[in-house]
Coordinates of N, CA, C and O in Angstrom, one line a residue:
M1 N 1.3 -1.6 -0.2 CA -0.3 -0.1 0.0 C 0.6 1.0 0.2 O 1.6 1.3 0.4
M2 N 0.5 2.3 -0.5 CA 1.7 3.2 -0.4 C 1.1 4.3 0.7 O 0.2 4.5 1.6
A3 N 2.2 4.7 0.8 CA 1.8 5.1 2.6 C 1.3 6.3 1.9 O 1.3 7.1 1.3
Q4 N 0.8 7.3 2.9 CA 0.2 8.3 3.1 C 1.1 9.3 2.9 O 1.9 9.3 3.9
E5 N 1.0 10.1 2.7 CA 1.4 11.4 2.4 C 0.8 13.1 2.5 O 0.7 14.2 1.8
G6 N -0.3 12.3 3.3 CA -1.3 14.2 3.5 C -2.8 13.5 3.6 O -2.3 12.6 2.7
S7 N -3.8 14.6 3.8 CA -4.7 14.3 3.2 C -5.7 15.9 2.1 O -4.4 16.2 2.0
G8 N -6.4 15.4 1.7 CA -7.0 16.7 1.1 C -7.8 16.3 0.1 O -7.9 15.0 0.3
T9 N -8.0 16.8 -0.4 CA -9.2 16.5 -1.3 C -9.0 17.6 -3.5 O -8.6 18.0 -3.0
Y10 N -8.8 16.7 -4.4 CA -9.3 17.2 -5.9 C -10.2 17.0 -6.2 O -11.3 16.4 -6.0
E11 N -10.8 18.4 -6.7 CA -12.0 18.3 -7.4 C -11.5 18.5 -9.3 O -10.9 19.5 -9.3
F12 N -12.3 17.8 -10.2 CA -12.1 18.2 -11.4 C -13.4 17.6 -12.3 O -13.4 16.2 -12.5
G13 N -13.9 18.2 -12.7 CA -14.9 17.9 -13.8 C -16.0 17.9 -12.3 O -16.2 18.4 -12.2
P14 N -17.0 16.6 -12.6 CA -17.9 15.8 -11.9 C -16.9 15.3 -10.5 O -18.1 14.8 -9.9
F15 N -16.0 15.0 -10.3 CA -15.4 14.1 -9.3 C -14.4 14.8 -8.1 O -14.0 15.6 -8.6
R16 N -14.4 14.2 -7.3 CA -13.8 14.6 -6.2 C -13.3 13.5 -6.0 O -13.5 11.9 -5.1
L17 N -11.5 13.6 -5.6 CA -11.1 12.8 -4.8 C -10.4 12.7 -3.6 O -9.9 13.9 -3.7
D18 N -11.0 11.7 -2.7 CA -10.8 12.0 -0.5 C -9.7 11.7 -0.8 O -10.5 10.6 -0.7
L19 N -8.8 12.0 -0.6 CA -7.1 11.2 -0.1 C -7.2 10.6 1.3 O -6.7 9.6 1.7
A20 N -8.0 11.4 2.6 CA -8.2 10.3 3.7 C -9.2 9.8 4.0 O -9.1 8.9 4.5
R21 N -9.4 9.5 3.3 CA -11.0 8.7 2.6 C -10.8 7.7 1.8 O -11.4 6.5 2.0
R22 N -9.5 7.7 1.0 CA -8.8 6.9 -0.2 C -10.7 6.7 -1.0 O -10.9 5.4 -1.2
A23 N -11.1 7.3 -1.4 CA -12.1 7.3 -2.2 C -12.7 8.4 -3.7 O -12.1 9.2 -3.3
L24 N -12.8 7.5 -4.4 CA -13.2 8.7 -5.6 C -14.5 9.0 -5.9 O -15.4 7.7 -5.5
F25 N -15.0 9.8 -6.3 CA -16.4 10.2 -5.7 C -17.4 11.0 -7.5 O -16.9 12.3 -7.4
R26 N -18.2 10.7 -7.8 CA -19.2 11.0 -8.7 C -19.9 12.1 -7.4 O -20.9 11.0 -7.7
G27 N -20.4 13.4 -7.7 CA -21.6 13.3 -7.1 C -21.2 13.1 -5.4 O -20.3 13.3 -4.9
D28 N -22.1 12.1 -4.7 CA -22.7 11.9 -3.8 C -22.3 10.4 -4.2 O -22.0 10.3 -2.9
I29 N -21.8 10.3 -5.1 CA -22.3 8.5 -5.6 C -20.7 7.8 -5.2 O -19.6 8.8 -5.7
Q30 N -19.7 7.3 -4.4 CA -18.0 6.7 -4.3 C -18.3 5.5 -5.0 O -19.4 4.8 -5.2
L31 N -18.0 5.6 -6.0 CA -17.2 5.1 -7.2 C -16.1 3.7 -7.4 O -15.1 4.7 -5.9
A32 N -16.3 3.0 -7.9 CA -15.3 1.9 -7.3 C -13.9 1.7 -8.0 O -13.9 2.0 -9.4
L33 N -13.3 1.6 -7.0 CA -11.7 1.5 -8.1 C -10.7 0.3 -6.8 O -11.1 1.0 -5.1
T34 N -9.9 -0.4 -7.3 CA -8.9 -1.3 -6.7 C -8.0 -0.1 -5.9 O -7.5 1.0 -6.5
P35 N -7.3 -0.5 -4.9 CA -6.0 0.0 -4.2 C -5.2 1.0 -5.1 O -5.0 2.0 -5.1
K36 N -5.0 -0.4 -6.0 CA -3.9 0.2 -6.9 C -4.4 1.1 -8.2 O -3.7 2.2 -8.1
S37 N -5.1 1.6 -8.6 CA -6.1 1.9 -8.8 C -6.9 3.4 -9.1 O -6.3 4.4 -9.5
F38 N -6.4 3.4 -7.7 CA -6.9 4.9 -6.8 C -5.7 5.3 -6.5 O -5.3 6.4 -6.5
D39 N -4.2 4.5 -6.2 CA -2.7 5.2 -5.5 C -2.1 5.8 -6.7 O -2.0 6.9 -6.8
T40 N -2.2 5.2 -8.0 CA -2.0 5.5 -9.6 C -2.5 6.8 -10.2 O -1.8 7.2 -9.8
L41 N -4.3 6.8 -9.6 CA -5.2 8.4 -9.6 C -4.0 9.1 -9.0 O -4.0 9.7 -9.9
R42 N -4.1 9.0 -7.8 CA -3.6 9.5 -6.4 C -2.3 10.9 -7.2 O -2.0 11.7 -7.3
V43 N -1.6 9.2 -7.9 CA -0.1 9.6 -8.4 C -0.5 11.2 -9.5 O 0.2 12.2 -9.3
L44 N -0.9 10.5 -10.0 CA -1.1 11.4 -11.5 C -2.0 12.8 -11.5 O -1.2 13.6 -11.7
V45 N -2.9 12.4 -10.5 CA -4.1 14.1 -9.4 C -2.7 14.7 -9.1 O -2.4 15.9 -9.0
E46 N -2.0 14.4 -8.5 CA -1.2 14.6 -7.7 C -0.2 16.1 -8.3 O 0.9 16.9 -8.5
H47 N 0.6 15.4 -9.8 CA 1.7 15.9 -10.2 C 0.8 16.6 -12.4 O 1.3 16.1 -13.4
A48 N -0.4 17.1 -11.4 CA -1.4 17.0 -12.5 C -0.8 18.3 -13.9 O 0.2 19.2 -13.2
G49 N -0.5 18.1 -14.6 CA -0.2 18.6 -15.9 C 1.7 18.3 -16.6 O 1.6 18.8 -17.4
S50 N 1.9 17.8 -15.3 CA 3.8 17.4 -15.8 C 3.2 15.8 -15.9 O 2.0 14.5 -16.0
A51 N 4.1 15.1 -17.5 CA 3.8 14.1 -17.4 C 5.0 12.7 -15.9 O 5.6 13.3 -15.2
V52 N 4.0 11.6 -16.0 CA 4.8 10.7 -14.7 C 4.9 9.4 -15.7 O 4.3 8.8 -16.3
D53 N 6.2 8.8 -15.5 CA 6.5 8.1 -16.4 C 6.1 6.2 -15.4 O 6.0 6.9 -14.3
K54 N 6.3 5.7 -16.4 CA 5.8 3.9 -15.7 C 6.8 4.2 -14.6 O 6.4 3.6 -13.7
N55 N 8.3 4.5 -14.2 CA 9.2 4.0 -13.2 C 8.5 4.6 -12.1 O 8.5 3.8 -10.9
T56 N 8.6 6.1 -12.4 CA 7.6 6.7 -11.3 C 5.9 5.7 -10.7 O 6.5 5.9 -9.6
L57 N 5.9 5.6 -11.3 CA 3.7 5.0 -10.7 C 5.3 3.2 -10.3 O 3.8 3.5 -9.2
L58 N 5.5 2.8 -10.8 CA 6.3 1.6 -10.4 C 6.2 1.5 -9.8 O 5.9 0.9 -8.3
A59 N 7.0 2.7 -8.9 CA 7.9 3.2 -7.3 C 6.8 3.5 -6.5 O 7.4 3.1 -5.6
R60 N 5.7 4.4 -6.6 CA 4.9 4.9 -6.2 C 4.3 4.0 -5.4 O 3.7 3.8 -4.2
V61 N 3.4 3.5 -6.6 CA 2.6 2.7 -6.3 C 2.6 1.2 -6.2 O 1.3 0.8 -5.1
W62 N 3.7 0.5 -6.9 CA 3.8 -1.2 -6.2 C 5.3 -1.3 -5.6 O 6.2 -2.2 -6.3
S63 N 6.1 -0.2 -5.6 CA 7.3 -0.6 -3.9 C 6.9 -1.6 -3.6 O 8.5 -2.2 -2.9
D64 N 6.0 -2.2 -2.1 CA 5.7 -3.6 -1.9 C 6.0 -4.6 -2.4 O 6.3 -5.1 -2.4
V65 N 5.9 -4.7 -3.7 CA 5.6 -6.3 -4.9 C 6.4 -6.0 -6.6 O 6.7 -4.1 -6.7
A66 N 6.9 -6.9 -6.7 CA 7.6 -7.5 -8.0 C 6.3 -7.1 -9.0 O 5.6 -7.9 -9.5
V67 N 6.4 -6.4 -9.7 CA 5.3 -6.3 -10.5 C 5.4 -5.7 -12.4 O 6.7 -5.0 -12.6
E68 N 5.0 -6.4 -14.0 CA 5.4 -5.9 -14.9 C 4.7 -4.8 -15.2 O 3.7 -3.8 -14.3
E69 N 5.7 -4.0 -16.0 CA 4.2 -2.2 -16.8 C 3.4 -2.4 -17.0 O 2.3 -1.7 -16.8
N70 N 2.8 -3.2 -17.6 CA 1.2 -4.3 -18.1 C 0.5 -3.3 -16.6 O -0.2 -2.8 -16.6
S71 N 0.7 -4.0 -14.7 CA 0.3 -2.9 -14.0 C -0.4 -1.5 -14.4 O -1.5 -1.7 -14.3
V72 N 0.5 -1.4 -14.8 CA 0.3 0.6 -15.4 C -0.6 0.5 -16.0 O -1.4 0.9 -15.6
A73 N -0.2 -0.4 -17.2 CA -1.5 0.2 -18.2 C -2.9 -0.8 -17.8 O -3.8 -0.2 -17.6
K74 N -3.2 -1.7 -16.9 CA -4.3 -1.5 -16.8 C -5.3 -1.3 -15.5 O -6.0 -0.8 -15.5
A75 N -4.5 -0.9 -14.1 CA -4.9 0.8 -13.3 C -5.5 1.7 -14.2 O -6.4 2.3 -14.2
V76 N -4.6 2.4 -15.3 CA -4.6 2.8 -15.7 C -6.1 3.3 -16.8 O -7.7 4.0 -16.7
S77 N -6.2 2.0 -17.1 CA -7.3 1.1 -18.0 C -8.4 1.4 -17.4 O -9.7 2.1 -17.8
E78 N -8.6 0.8 -16.1 CA -9.5 1.2 -14.6 C -10.1 3.1 -14.9 O -10.9 2.7 -14.3
I79 N -9.2 3.7 -14.1 CA -9.0 4.5 -13.9 C -10.3 4.9 -15.6 O -10.9 6.0 -15.0
R80 N -9.3 4.8 -16.3 CA -10.2 6.1 -17.4 C -11.9 4.7 -17.2 O -12.6 5.7 -18.0
K81 N -12.5 3.6 -17.2 CA -13.3 3.0 -17.5 C -14.5 3.7 -16.3 O -15.1 4.0 -16.5
T82 N -13.9 3.9 -15.3 CA -14.6 5.1 -13.9 C -14.8 6.4 -14.2 O -15.5 6.3 -14.3
L83 N -14.1 6.9 -14.8 CA -14.0 8.4 -15.1 C -14.8 8.3 -16.3 O -14.8 9.7 -17.1
A84 N -15.5 7.4 -17.4 CA -15.9 7.1 -18.5 C -15.0 8.5 -19.4 O -15.5 8.9 -20.2
D85 N -13.9 8.1 -19.8 CA -13.2 8.6 -20.4 C -12.1 7.9 -21.4 O -12.2 6.8 -21.7
E86 N -11.8 8.7 -22.4 CA -11.6 7.6 -23.4 C -9.7 7.9 -24.0 O -9.2 9.0 -23.7
S87 N -9.1 7.8 -24.7 CA -7.8 7.0 -24.1 C -7.2 7.7 -25.6 O -6.6 8.9 -25.9
R88 N -8.3 7.5 -27.1 CA -8.1 8.4 -28.1 C -9.1 9.9 -27.8 O -8.0 10.9 -28.6
T89 N -9.3 10.0 -27.2 CA -9.6 11.9 -26.7 C -10.6 12.0 -25.2 O -11.1 12.5 -24.4
P90 N -9.1 11.6 -24.5 CA -9.1 11.9 -23.4 C -9.0 13.4 -23.0 O -9.3 14.8 -23.2
R91 N -10.0 12.9 -21.9 CA -10.6 14.4 -20.8 C -10.1 14.9 -19.5 O -10.0 16.1 -19.2
F92 N -9.2 13.3 -19.2 CA -8.3 13.5 -17.7 C -7.5 12.8 -17.8 O -6.2 13.4 -17.3
V93 N -7.3 11.4 -18.0 CA -5.6 11.3 -18.5 C -5.0 11.2 -19.2 O -5.9 10.3 -20.4
A94 N -4.0 11.1 -20.5 CA -3.4 11.8 -22.0 C -2.1 10.6 -21.8 O -1.8 9.7 -20.3
T95 N -2.6 9.8 -22.5 CA -1.4 8.6 -22.8 C 0.1 9.9 -23.4 O -0.3 10.0 -24.9
L96 N 0.7 9.7 -23.1 CA 2.2 10.0 -23.8 C 3.6 8.7 -24.4 O 4.2 7.8 -23.6
P97 N 2.9 8.5 -25.1 CA 4.1 7.0 -26.0 C 5.2 6.8 -26.0 O 6.0 8.4 -25.9
G98 N 5.8 5.9 -25.6 CA 7.0 6.3 -24.9 C 7.3 6.9 -23.7 O 8.4 6.4 -22.8
L99 N 6.7 7.8 -22.5 CA 6.7 8.3 -21.7 C 6.3 8.5 -20.3 O 6.6 7.6 -19.3
G100 N 5.1 8.4 -20.1 CA 3.4 7.7 -19.6 C 2.7 8.5 -19.9 O 1.8 7.8 -20.4
Y101 N 1.7 9.2 -18.8 CA 0.6 9.9 -18.1 C 0.7 10.3 -18.4 O 2.1 11.3 -17.4
R102 N -0.2 11.7 -17.8 CA -0.2 13.3 -17.8 C -1.7 12.9 -17.4 O -2.7 12.5 -18.8
F103 N -2.1 14.0 -16.0 CA -3.4 14.1 -16.3 C -4.3 15.7 -16.2 O -3.2 16.3 -16.2
I104 N -4.5 15.5 -17.2 CA -5.2 17.1 -18.2 C -6.1 18.2 -17.5 O -6.4 19.3 -17.9
A105 N -6.9 17.5 -16.9 CA -7.9 18.0 -16.4 C -7.3 19.0 -15.5 O -6.3 18.3 -14.5
S106 N -8.6 20.4 -15.9 CA -8.0 21.0 -14.3 C -8.2 20.8 -13.5 O -9.4 20.0 -13.2
I107 N -7.5 20.8 -12.3 CA -8.2 20.5 -10.8 C -8.1 21.5 -10.0 O -7.4 22.9 -10.0
T108 N -9.1 21.6 -8.5 CA -9.1 22.3 -7.4 C -8.6 21.0 -6.2 O -9.4 19.9 -6.1
R109 N -7.6 22.3 -5.3 CA -7.1 21.6 -4.3 C -7.7 21.6 -3.5 O -7.5 23.2 -2.6
F110 N -8.4 20.8 -2.5 CA -8.9 21.8 -0.7 C -8.2 21.3 0.2 O -8.2 19.4 -0.1
G111 N -8.2 22.0 0.8 CA -7.1 20.5 2.2 C -5.8 21.0 2.6 O -5.4 21.6 1.7
T112 N -4.8 20.3 3.4 CA -3.6 20.7 3.2 C -2.7 18.9 3.3 O -3.8 18.3 3.9
A113 N -1.8 19.0 2.6 CA -0.7 17.4 2.4 C 0.3 17.7 3.4 O 0.9 17.5 3.7
S114 N -0.2 19.6 4.7 CA 1.0 19.1 6.0 C 0.4 18.3 7.1 O -0.7 17.3 7.0
Q115 N 1.6 18.3 7.6 CA 1.5 17.3 9.0 C 0.6 17.3 9.6 O 0.1 18.9 9.7
P116 N -0.3 16.9 10.4 CA -1.1 17.6 11.3 C -0.5 17.5 12.7 O 0.7 17.8 13.1
R117 N -1.9 19.3 13.2 CA -0.5 19.3 13.9 C -0.2 18.7 15.9 O -1.4 18.0 16.3
R118 N 0.8 18.5 16.6 CA 0.8 17.6 17.3 C 1.1 19.1 18.9 O 1.4 20.0 18.7
V119 N 0.6 18.5 19.6 CA 0.4 19.1 20.8 C 0.4 18.7 22.1 O 0.2 17.1 22.3
A120 N 1.7 18.8 23.1 CA 2.1 18.2 23.9 C 1.5 18.5 25.2 O 1.7 19.9 25.5
V121 N 1.1 18.0 25.6 CA 0.4 18.3 27.1 C 1.6 17.6 28.3 O 1.8 16.9 28.8
L122 N 1.9 18.5 28.8 CA 2.6 18.5 30.3 C 2.2 18.3 31.3 O 0.9 19.6 31.5
P123 N 3.1 17.6 32.5 CA 2.6 17.8 33.9 C 2.6 19.1 34.6 O 3.2 20.0 34.4
F124 N 1.3 19.6 35.4 CA 1.1 20.8 36.3 C 2.3 20.4 37.6 O 3.0 19.7 38.3
A125 N 3.3 22.4 37.5 CA 4.2 22.1 38.5 C 3.8 23.2 38.9 O 4.8 24.4 37.6
S126 N 4.1 23.9 40.1 CA 3.8 25.0 40.4 C 5.7 25.4 40.6 O 6.6 24.7 41.2
L127 N 5.4 26.6 40.1 CA 7.3 27.0 39.4 C 7.8 27.5 40.7 O 8.6 28.6 41.2
A128 N 6.1 28.6 41.8 CA 6.5 29.0 43.1 C 6.6 29.2 44.2 O 6.0 27.9 44.6
Q129 N 6.7 29.6 45.2 CA 7.6 28.7 46.1 C 6.9 29.8 47.7 O 6.2 28.5 48.2
D130 N 6.3 30.6 47.2 CA 5.5 31.4 48.4 C 3.8 31.3 47.6 O 3.4 31.7 48.6
V131 N 3.2 31.0 47.1 CA 1.9 30.5 46.1 C 1.5 29.3 47.3 O 1.9 28.4 46.8
D132 N -0.1 29.8 47.0 CA -1.0 28.7 48.0 C -1.4 27.8 46.8 O -1.4 28.1 45.5
N133 N -1.2 26.3 46.7 CA -0.9 26.0 45.9 C -2.5 24.5 45.5 O -3.6 24.4 45.9
Y134 N -3.0 26.0 44.4 CA -4.0 25.3 44.0 C -4.6 24.2 42.6 O -5.6 23.5 42.4
L135 N -3.6 23.7 42.2 CA -3.8 22.9 41.1 C -2.4 21.4 42.7 O -2.2 21.0 43.0
S136 N -3.3 20.0 42.1 CA -2.6 18.8 42.8 C -3.3 18.1 42.0 O -4.2 17.7 41.0
V137 N -2.4 15.8 42.7 CA -2.4 15.4 41.9 C -4.4 14.9 42.4 O -4.8 14.6 43.3
G138 N -5.0 13.7 41.1 CA -6.3 14.1 41.4 C -7.2 13.3 40.5 O -6.9 12.6 40.0

């Protein structure tokens, strides 16, 4: 499984890719994608407008298993089917012969990829020596 690299939501066309929930929606309807196809779409969307070569996809999505390049093509095929996209006249994922793929739709990003904020709660201790102690163990 691909490591979580943050959260947030990407919107493109009628679709919403929710990274925290690992889900793709069309409106309010959740669409079915295999985990590897979801991760492939995530990488493509995160690099929208840029070419993503097959080796990058293999390293990012299939780093935990040995697979052939055909696995990338199968994942992209499932993505296209789910998005009702055509390889000959793409609206979302374009094939770059000999290079890889490019996510070509305009996207809107919501949320942040930053790490969650952390707060440390330390035990209370009185720093004053001559003040009544209003704090106690309880």
